[in-house]
Amino acid sequence: MTPRRPGLSTLSIHGLPHRRADWTPVVGPVFQSSTFVNPVGSSEEVLYTRYGNNPNQVDLARKYALLEGAEAAVFLSSGMGATALAHLAVLRPGDHLLASEWIYGGTRRLFDDELGRFGIEVSYVDPTQHRLWRKSVRKSTRAIFIETPTNPTLRIIDLAPIAQVTKEFGLALLVDATFASPINLRPIEHGADVVITSATKYLNGHSDVIAGAVAGSASFIEEVTRLMRLWGQSIDPHAAWLVERGLRTLAVRMERHNANGLAVARWAEAQAEFAAVHYPGLPAHPEHAYAREALQGFGGMVGLQLKGGVRAAERFLKKLKMIAHAPSLAGVESLISEPRLTSHKGLTAEERTRIGIPDGFLRLSCGIEDAADIIGDLEQALGR
Ligand SMILES: Cc1ncc(COP(=O)(O)O)c(C=O)c1O
């Protein structure tokens, strides 16, 4: 009988469970050291924190790879660092990247403003138009990039038909699943080759660290690590220790984020003040049926559109008491932001409208407070 694979809660606490030696600490230390004593005359790889081989960096990466079901992973000093290096690891001058047009604004700026400087062309596709993927592949296409769930519109992209195209043409499929966390979605199970995540969000979960990660095959992660050593984005050991501490409660935090997201979305849907509520757990969501199949939870992110646009949105934001008006997401505390001024500020109003983010759109990150208190704060801000 093959031994049962530990569940995601167990993996996020222990990695692969093992017996601890007597007198060793239950919680490992922070190796806050840039360098390590290396044996004289040894040709072994030197231990140096910029190389990503500090024990805090190695242990965290191993655990995250297990959660994603990947051969290997590496942590970087931000989610943007992870996105940048994952793409530089597959793309060369003259290559073409095909990307979903529903992506985080920072990623869009990286593609539009930076990749071109390396001779890499990027074009965009509406990710729900499956036939467009195949049609848009060029001779020079090397990779497809998808974000799911999408920031901030919460659309859920079916990866299977896109993975069929990447397999057929020998392309790499890179997926940013930051909004799901590996508890709700593991893209490799759906045909992705590479998973990118902003560990700043759910993995850490406490709004006190900036970090990112890439997971994939051992050879791909070796190449990302090589680039990381040269471009210099390794994660600081203390940040790695904090992310690992956050990971230990990831599964239970996600249970509450999922429950609160659903409760808030159901409540908001019934309020006349909202023109639209975007949440994959609502039956009215365009991918609700697929989301029920593919996700283990619908997440804590909810998109809200008040009747009355920007002015109504600003009035509402000023009245909130507990929910902080702040960019970023996925921490234990509820946060709300306006993508037009934060995550998607770099896009024009027309570009934002085309991808479903009209001015006045609010992105709510439900924390793990009591659902009644999140709803109570929203309710009083509506003027009840
Ligand atoms: C989906 C997504 N990917 C990547 C990033 C970038 O992450 P970081 O801020 O850790 O660089 C963000 C940040 O908001 C994001 O929302």
CSV table of C-alpha atoms and ligand atoms in Angstrom, one decimal:
chain,number,residue,atom,x,y,z
A,1,MET,CA,0.0,0.0,0.0
A,2,THR,CA,1.4,3.4,-0.9
A,3,PRO,CA,1.5,5.8,2.0
A,4,ARG,CA,-1.2,8.4,2.0
A,5,ARG,CA,0.0,11.8,0.9
A,6,PRO,CA,-0.4,14.3,3.7
A,7,GLY,CA,-3.2,16.8,3.3
A,8,LEU,CA,-2.6,20.5,2.5
A,9,SER,CA,-3.0,21.6,6.2
A,10,THR,CA,-0.4,19.1,7.3
A,11,LEU,CA,2.0,20.0,4.4
A,12,SER,CA,1.7,23.7,5.2
A,13,ILE,CA,2.6,23.1,8.9
A,14,HIS,CA,5.2,20.3,8.6
A,15,GLY,CA,6.2,20.0,4.9
A,16,LEU,CA,6.6,16.2,4.7
A,17,PRO,CA,6.1,15.1,8.4
A,18,HIS,CA,9.2,13.7,10.0
A,19,ARG,CA,10.2,12.9,13.6
A,20,ARG,CA,12.1,15.7,15.2
A,21,ALA,CA,15.3,14.8,17.0
A,22,ASP,CA,15.3,15.2,20.8
A,23,TRP,CA,16.1,18.7,22.1
A,24,THR,CA,15.7,20.4,18.8
A,25,PRO,CA,13.4,23.5,18.7
A,26,VAL,CA,9.8,22.9,17.5
A,27,VAL,CA,10.1,26.2,15.6
A,28,GLY,CA,13.3,26.7,13.6
A,29,PRO,CA,15.4,29.8,14.1
A,30,VAL,CA,15.9,32.7,11.7
A,31,PHE,CA,19.3,32.3,10.1
A,32,GLN,CA,19.8,36.1,9.9
A,33,SER,CA,23.2,35.7,8.3
A,34,SER,CA,24.3,36.8,4.9
A,35,THR,CA,27.1,34.2,4.7
A,36,PHE,CA,28.2,30.9,6.2
A,37,VAL,CA,31.5,29.3,7.0
A,38,ASN,CA,32.5,27.3,4.0
A,39,PRO,CA,35.1,24.5,4.1
A,40,VAL,CA,38.6,25.5,2.9
A,41,GLY,CA,39.4,24.3,-0.6
A,42,SER,CA,35.9,23.0,-1.2
A,43,SER,CA,34.5,23.3,-4.7
A,44,GLU,CA,30.9,22.7,-3.4
A,45,GLU,CA,28.4,25.6,-4.0
A,46,VAL,CA,29.1,28.3,-1.4
A,47,LEU,CA,26.4,29.1,1.1
A,48,TYR,CA,25.4,32.7,0.7
A,49,THR,CA,22.0,34.3,1.2
A,50,ARG,CA,21.8,36.0,-2.1
A,51,TYR,CA,22.1,32.5,-3.7
A,52,GLY,CA,18.8,31.4,-2.1
A,53,ASN,CA,20.5,28.6,-0.1
A,54,ASN,CA,20.1,30.0,3.4
A,55,PRO,CA,18.1,27.3,5.4
A,56,ASN,CA,15.1,29.6,5.9
A,57,GLN,CA,14.9,30.1,2.1
A,58,VAL,CA,15.4,26.4,1.3
A,59,ASP,CA,12.9,25.1,3.9
A,60,LEU,CA,10.2,27.6,2.8
A,61,ALA,CA,10.6,26.8,-0.9
A,62,ARG,CA,10.4,23.0,-0.2
A,63,LYS,CA,7.2,23.4,1.7
A,64,TYR,CA,5.6,25.6,-1.0
A,65,ALA,CA,6.6,23.2,-3.8
A,66,LEU,CA,4.7,20.4,-1.9
A,67,LEU,CA,1.6,22.6,-1.6
A,68,GLU,CA,1.6,23.4,-5.3
A,69,GLY,CA,2.4,19.8,-6.3
A,70,ALA,CA,5.6,21.0,-8.1
A,71,GLU,CA,9.0,19.5,-8.2
A,72,ALA,CA,10.6,22.6,-6.9
A,73,ALA,CA,10.1,26.3,-6.0
A,74,VAL,CA,12.1,29.4,-5.2
A,75,PHE,CA,11.1,32.5,-3.2
A,76,LEU,CA,11.9,36.0,-4.4
A,77,SER,CA,11.8,39.4,-2.6
A,78,SER,CA,8.4,40.3,-4.2
A,79,GLY,CA,5.6,39.0,-6.4
A,80,MET,CA,6.8,41.3,-9.2
A,81,GLY,CA,10.3,39.8,-8.8
A,82,ALA,CA,8.7,36.3,-9.2
A,83,THR,CA,6.8,37.4,-12.3
A,84,ALA,CA,9.8,39.1,-13.9
A,85,LEU,CA,12.2,36.2,-13.4
A,86,ALA,CA,9.8,33.5,-14.3
A,87,HIS,CA,9.3,35.2,-17.7
A,88,LEU,CA,13.0,36.0,-18.2
A,89,ALA,CA,13.7,32.3,-17.6
A,90,VAL,CA,11.6,31.2,-20.6
A,91,LEU,CA,11.8,34.2,-23.0
A,92,ARG,CA,14.7,35.3,-25.3
A,93,PRO,CA,15.1,38.2,-27.6
A,94,GLY,CA,12.8,37.7,-30.6
A,95,ASP,CA,10.3,35.6,-28.6
A,96,HIS,CA,6.6,36.4,-28.3
A,97,LEU,CA,4.6,36.1,-25.1
A,98,LEU,CA,0.8,35.6,-25.4
A,99,ALA,CA,-0.9,37.0,-22.3
A,100,SER,CA,-4.4,37.3,-20.9
A,101,GLU,CA,-5.5,40.9,-20.9
A,102,TRP,CA,-7.1,40.5,-17.5
A,103,ILE,CA,-4.1,40.8,-15.3
A,104,TYR,CA,-2.7,42.8,-12.4
A,105,GLY,CA,-1.7,46.3,-13.5
A,106,GLY,CA,1.9,45.9,-12.4
A,107,THR,CA,2.3,42.8,-14.5
A,108,ARG,CA,0.8,44.7,-17.4
A,109,ARG,CA,3.3,47.5,-17.0
A,110,LEU,CA,6.2,45.0,-16.7
A,111,PHE,CA,5.1,43.4,-20.0
A,112,ASP,CA,4.4,46.6,-21.9
A,113,ASP,CA,7.3,48.8,-20.5
A,114,GLU,CA,10.1,46.3,-19.8
A,115,LEU,CA,9.9,43.1,-21.9
A,116,GLY,CA,10.1,45.1,-25.1
A,117,ARG,CA,13.5,46.4,-24.1
A,118,PHE,CA,14.7,42.8,-24.2
A,119,GLY,CA,13.3,42.3,-27.7
A,120,ILE,CA,10.3,40.3,-26.4
A,121,GLU,CA,6.9,41.1,-27.9
A,122,VAL,CA,3.7,40.7,-25.9
A,123,SER,CA,0.2,40.5,-27.2
A,124,TYR,CA,-3.1,40.1,-25.3
A,125,VAL,CA,-6.1,37.9,-25.6
A,126,ASP,CA,-9.5,38.0,-23.9
A,127,PRO,CA,-8.9,34.8,-21.8
A,128,THR,CA,-12.5,33.5,-22.0
A,129,GLN,CA,-12.4,33.4,-25.9
A,130,HIS,CA,-10.8,29.9,-26.1
A,131,ARG,CA,-10.6,29.9,-29.9
A,132,LEU,CA,-8.5,33.1,-29.8
A,133,TRP,CA,-5.6,31.4,-27.9
A,134,ARG,CA,-4.9,28.9,-30.8
A,135,LYS,CA,-5.4,31.7,-33.4
A,136,SER,CA,-3.0,34.1,-31.7
A,137,VAL,CA,-0.1,31.7,-31.4
A,138,ARG,CA,2.8,32.8,-33.7
A,139,LYS,CA,5.9,31.0,-34.8
A,140,SER,CA,7.9,33.1,-32.3
A,141,THR,CA,5.4,32.4,-29.4
A,142,ARG,CA,7.2,30.7,-26.4
A,143,ALA,CA,4.8,31.1,-23.5
A,144,ILE,CA,1.3,31.9,-22.4
A,145,PHE,CA,0.6,33.9,-19.2
A,146,ILE,CA,-2.7,33.7,-17.3
A,147,GLU,CA,-3.9,35.2,-14.1
A,148,THR,CA,-6.7,33.4,-12.3
A,149,PRO,CA,-8.7,34.4,-10.4
A,150,THR,CA,-8.3,37.8,-12.1
A,151,ASN,CA,-7.4,40.9,-10.2
A,152,PRO,CA,-9.8,42.7,-9.5
A,153,THR,CA,-12.7,41.3,-11.5
A,154,LEU,CA,-12.6,37.8,-10.0
A,155,ARG,CA,-13.1,35.9,-13.3
A,156,ILE,CA,-12.0,32.3,-13.2
A,157,ILE,CA,-10.1,31.1,-16.3
A,158,ASP,CA,-10.5,27.5,-17.4
A,159,LEU,CA,-6.9,26.4,-17.8
A,160,ALA,CA,-7.5,23.1,-19.5
A,161,PRO,CA,-8.2,24.4,-23.1
A,162,ILE,CA,-5.3,26.8,-22.8
A,163,ALA,CA,-3.0,23.9,-21.6
A,164,GLN,CA,-4.1,21.9,-24.6
A,165,VAL,CA,-2.8,24.7,-26.8
A,166,THR,CA,0.5,25.1,-24.9
A,167,LYS,CA,1.1,21.3,-25.1
A,168,GLU,CA,0.3,21.2,-28.8
A,169,PHE,CA,2.7,24.0,-29.7
A,170,GLY,CA,5.3,23.2,-27.1
A,171,LEU,CA,4.8,26.4,-25.2
A,172,ALA,CA,5.2,27.1,-21.4
A,173,LEU,CA,2.0,27.9,-19.5
A,174,LEU,CA,2.7,30.3,-16.6
A,175,VAL,CA,-0.1,31.0,-14.2
A,176,ASP,CA,-0.4,33.6,-11.5
A,177,ALA,CA,-2.8,32.2,-8.9
A,178,THR,CA,-2.1,34.7,-6.1
A,179,PHE,CA,-5.9,35.3,-5.5
A,180,ALA,CA,-6.5,31.6,-4.9
A,181,SER,CA,-3.5,30.4,-2.9
A,182,PRO,CA,-2.7,26.6,-3.3
A,183,ILE,CA,-5.5,25.8,-0.9
A,184,ASN,CA,-8.2,27.0,-3.4
A,185,LEU,CA,-6.4,26.2,-6.7
A,186,ARG,CA,-3.3,24.3,-7.7
A,187,PRO,CA,-2.7,25.3,-11.4
A,188,ILE,CA,-0.2,22.4,-12.1
A,189,GLU,CA,-3.2,20.0,-11.6
A,190,HIS,CA,-4.9,21.9,-14.5
A,191,GLY,CA,-2.0,21.7,-16.9
A,192,ALA,CA,0.2,24.7,-15.9
A,193,ASP,CA,4.0,24.4,-16.1
A,194,VAL,CA,4.8,27.2,-13.8
A,195,VAL,CA,3.0,28.8,-10.9
A,196,ILE,CA,3.7,32.4,-9.9
A,197,THR,CA,2.5,33.9,-6.6
A,198,SER,CA,2.7,37.1,-4.7
A,199,ALA,CA,3.6,35.6,-1.2
A,200,THR,CA,2.8,39.1,0.1
A,201,LYS,CA,-0.8,38.0,-0.1
A,202,TYR,CA,-2.4,34.8,1.2
A,203,LEU,CA,0.8,32.7,1.7
A,204,ASN,CA,2.0,35.1,4.3
A,205,GLY,CA,-1.4,36.5,5.2
A,206,HIS,CA,-0.5,39.1,7.8
A,207,SER,CA,0.3,42.2,5.7
A,208,ASP,CA,3.8,42.5,7.1
A,209,VAL,CA,6.0,41.0,4.3
A,210,ILE,CA,6.7,41.6,0.6
A,211,ALA,CA,7.6,38.3,-1.1
A,212,GLY,CA,7.0,36.2,-4.2
A,213,ALA,CA,7.5,32.7,-5.3
A,214,VAL,CA,7.8,30.6,-8.5
A,215,ALA,CA,7.1,26.8,-8.6
A,216,GLY,CA,7.6,24.4,-11.4
A,217,SER,CA,10.0,21.7,-12.7
A,218,ALA,CA,13.4,21.3,-11.1
A,219,SER,CA,15.2,22.4,-14.2
A,220,PHE,CA,12.9,25.5,-14.6
A,221,ILE,CA,13.5,26.5,-11.0
A,222,GLU,CA,17.2,26.0,-11.4
A,223,GLU,CA,17.1,28.6,-14.2
A,224,VAL,CA,15.0,31.1,-12.2
A,225,THR,CA,17.5,30.6,-9.3
A,226,ARG,CA,20.4,31.3,-11.6
A,227,LEU,CA,18.8,34.5,-12.7
A,228,MET,CA,17.9,35.4,-9.1
A,229,ARG,CA,21.6,35.1,-8.2
A,230,LEU,CA,22.6,37.5,-11.0
A,231,TRP,CA,19.7,40.0,-10.8
A,232,GLY,CA,19.7,39.9,-7.0
A,233,GLN,CA,16.1,39.3,-5.7
A,234,SER,CA,16.6,36.6,-3.1
A,235,ILE,CA,14.2,36.8,-0.2
A,236,ASP,CA,15.6,38.1,3.1
A,237,PRO,CA,15.8,35.3,5.8
A,238,HIS,CA,13.6,37.1,8.2
A,239,ALA,CA,10.9,37.6,5.5
A,240,ALA,CA,11.2,33.9,4.6
A,241,TRP,CA,10.8,32.9,8.3
A,242,LEU,CA,7.7,35.1,8.5
A,243,VAL,CA,6.2,33.7,5.4
A,244,GLU,CA,6.8,30.2,6.7
A,245,ARG,CA,5.1,31.1,9.9
A,246,GLY,CA,2.2,32.5,7.9
A,247,LEU,CA,2.0,29.3,5.8
A,248,ARG,CA,1.3,27.2,8.9
A,249,THR,CA,-2.1,28.7,9.3
A,250,LEU,CA,-2.8,29.0,5.5
A,251,ALA,CA,-5.4,26.3,5.3
A,252,VAL,CA,-7.5,27.5,8.3
A,253,ARG,CA,-7.2,31.1,7.2
A,254,MET,CA,-8.4,30.2,3.8
A,255,GLU,CA,-11.5,28.5,5.3
A,256,ARG,CA,-12.4,31.7,7.0
A,257,HIS,CA,-11.5,33.9,4.0
A,258,ASN,CA,-13.7,31.7,1.8
A,259,ALA,CA,-16.6,31.8,4.3
A,260,ASN,CA,-16.4,35.6,4.7
A,261,GLY,CA,-16.1,36.2,1.0
A,262,LEU,CA,-19.2,34.2,0.3
A,263,ALA,CA,-21.2,35.8,3.2
A,264,VAL,CA,-20.3,39.3,2.1
A,265,ALA,CA,-21.0,38.7,-1.5
A,266,ARG,CA,-24.4,37.1,-0.7
A,267,TRP,CA,-25.2,40.1,1.5
A,268,ALA,CA,-24.0,42.7,-1.1
A,269,GLU,CA,-26.0,41.0,-3.9
A,270,ALA,CA,-29.2,41.7,-1.9
A,271,GLN,CA,-28.5,45.4,-1.4
A,272,ALA,CA,-30.1,47.8,-3.8
A,273,GLU,CA,-27.2,50.3,-3.5
A,274,PHE,CA,-24.9,47.9,-5.5
A,275,ALA,CA,-25.1,47.9,-9.3
A,276,ALA,CA,-22.9,44.8,-9.5
A,277,VAL,CA,-21.2,42.3,-7.2
A,278,HIS,CA,-18.4,40.2,-8.5
A,279,TYR,CA,-17.7,36.9,-6.7
A,280,PRO,CA,-17.2,33.4,-8.2
A,281,GLY,CA,-19.3,31.8,-5.5
A,282,LEU,CA,-22.5,33.6,-6.6
A,283,PRO,CA,-24.7,31.7,-9.1
A,284,ALA,CA,-24.9,34.9,-11.3
A,285,HIS,CA,-21.1,34.8,-11.8
A,286,PRO,CA,-20.2,33.9,-15.4
A,287,GLU,CA,-17.9,31.1,-14.4
A,288,HIS,CA,-19.8,29.9,-11.3
A,289,ALA,CA,-20.3,26.3,-12.6
A,290,TYR,CA,-16.7,26.0,-13.5
A,291,ALA,CA,-15.5,27.6,-10.3
A,292,ARG,CA,-17.5,25.1,-8.2
A,293,GLU,CA,-15.6,22.3,-10.0
A,294,ALA,CA,-12.1,23.7,-10.2
A,295,LEU,CA,-11.8,25.7,-6.9
A,296,GLN,CA,-11.7,24.3,-3.4
A,297,GLY,CA,-13.0,27.7,-2.1
A,298,PHE,CA,-14.1,30.9,-3.8
A,299,GLY,CA,-11.7,33.1,-1.8
A,300,GLY,CA,-12.0,36.3,0.2
A,301,MET,CA,-11.9,38.8,-2.6
A,302,VAL,CA,-15.1,40.6,-3.7
A,303,GLY,CA,-15.6,43.2,-6.4
A,304,LEU,CA,-18.2,45.8,-5.6
A,305,GLN,CA,-19.8,48.5,-7.9
A,306,LEU,CA,-22.0,51.0,-6.2
A,307,LYS,CA,-24.7,52.8,-8.1
A,308,GLY,CA,-23.4,56.4,-8.5
A,309,GLY,CA,-19.9,55.6,-9.7
A,310,VAL,CA,-16.8,57.3,-8.3
A,311,ARG,CA,-18.6,59.8,-6.1
A,312,ALA,CA,-20.7,57.2,-4.4
A,313,ALA,CA,-17.6,55.0,-4.0
A,314,GLU,CA,-15.6,57.8,-2.3
A,315,ARG,CA,-18.5,58.6,0.0
A,316,PHE,CA,-18.8,55.0,1.0
A,317,LEU,CA,-15.0,54.6,1.5
A,318,LYS,CA,-14.9,57.6,3.8
A,319,LYS,CA,-17.6,56.1,6.1
A,320,LEU,CA,-15.9,52.7,6.6
A,321,LYS,CA,-14.6,52.3,10.1
A,322,MET,CA,-13.0,48.8,10.5
A,323,ILE,CA,-12.2,48.1,6.9
A,324,ALA,CA,-9.0,50.0,6.0
A,325,HIS,CA,-8.7,51.8,2.7
A,326,ALA,CA,-5.4,50.4,1.7
A,327,PRO,CA,-3.9,48.7,-1.4
A,328,SER,CA,-2.8,45.0,-1.2
A,329,LEU,CA,-5.0,42.1,0.0
A,330,ALA,CA,-5.3,38.7,1.6
A,331,GLY,CA,-4.3,39.7,5.1
A,332,VAL,CA,-6.2,38.7,8.2
A,333,GLU,CA,-7.7,42.2,8.3
A,334,SER,CA,-10.2,43.4,5.7
A,335,LEU,CA,-8.9,46.0,3.2
A,336,ILE,CA,-10.6,47.8,0.4
A,337,SER,CA,-9.1,49.8,-2.5
A,338,GLU,CA,-10.0,51.4,-5.8
A,339,PRO,CA,-8.1,49.6,-8.6
A,340,ARG,CA,-8.2,52.8,-10.8
A,341,LEU,CA,-5.9,54.4,-8.2
A,342,THR,CA,-3.9,51.4,-7.1
A,343,SER,CA,-3.5,48.0,-8.8
A,344,HIS,CA,-4.6,49.3,-12.2
A,345,LYS,CA,-3.4,52.9,-12.1
A,346,GLY,CA,-1.0,52.4,-14.9
A,347,LEU,CA,-3.9,51.6,-17.4
A,348,THR,CA,-5.9,54.3,-19.1
A,349,ALA,CA,-9.6,54.6,-18.2
A,350,GLU,CA,-10.5,53.0,-21.6
A,351,GLU,CA,-8.2,50.1,-21.0
A,352,ARG,CA,-9.7,49.6,-17.6
A,353,THR,CA,-13.2,49.7,-18.8
A,354,ARG,CA,-12.4,47.2,-21.6
A,355,ILE,CA,-11.3,44.7,-19.0
A,356,GLY,CA,-14.3,45.2,-16.7
A,357,ILE,CA,-13.0,47.8,-14.2
A,358,PRO,CA,-15.1,50.9,-14.6
A,359,ASP,CA,-14.2,53.9,-12.4
A,360,GLY,CA,-15.9,53.4,-9.0
A,361,PHE,CA,-15.1,49.7,-8.9
A,362,LEU,CA,-14.1,48.7,-5.4
A,363,ARG,CA,-11.9,45.7,-4.5
A,364,LEU,CA,-12.7,44.3,-1.1
A,365,SER,CA,-10.4,41.8,0.6
A,366,CYS,CA,-12.4,40.1,3.3
A,367,GLY,CA,-10.2,39.4,6.2
A,368,ILE,CA,-10.8,36.7,8.9
A,369,GLU,CA,-12.8,38.9,11.3
A,370,ASP,CA,-16.4,37.8,12.1
A,371,ALA,CA,-18.4,38.0,8.9
A,372,ALA,CA,-21.2,40.0,10.8
A,373,ASP,CA,-18.7,42.7,11.7
A,374,ILE,CA,-17.4,43.1,8.1
A,375,ILE,CA,-21.0,43.2,6.9
A,376,GLY,CA,-21.9,45.6,9.7
A,377,ASP,CA,-19.2,48.0,8.7
A,378,LEU,CA,-20.3,47.9,5.0
A,379,GLU,CA,-23.9,48.4,6.1
A,380,GLN,CA,-23.2,51.5,8.2
A,381,ALA,CA,-21.1,52.9,5.3
A,382,LEU,CA,-24.2,52.6,3.1
A,383,GLY,CA,-25.9,55.0,5.5
A,384,ARG,CA,-28.1,52.5,7.4
B,1,LIG,C1,-2.3,39.0,-8.9
B,1,LIG,C2,-1.0,39.7,-8.4
B,1,LIG,N1,0.2,39.2,-8.9
B,1,LIG,C3,1.3,39.8,-8.5
B,1,LIG,C4,1.3,40.9,-7.7
B,1,LIG,C5,2.6,41.6,-7.3
B,1,LIG,O1,3.0,41.2,-6.0
B,1,LIG,P1,4.0,42.1,-5.0
B,1,LIG,O2,3.3,43.3,-4.6
B,1,LIG,O3,4.3,41.1,-3.9
B,1,LIG,O4,5.2,42.4,-5.8
B,1,LIG,C6,0.1,41.4,-7.2
B,1,LIG,C7,0.1,42.6,-6.3
B,1,LIG,O5,-0.9,43.1,-5.9
B,1,LIG,C8,-1.1,40.8,-7.6
B,1,LIG,O6,-2.3,41.2,-7.2
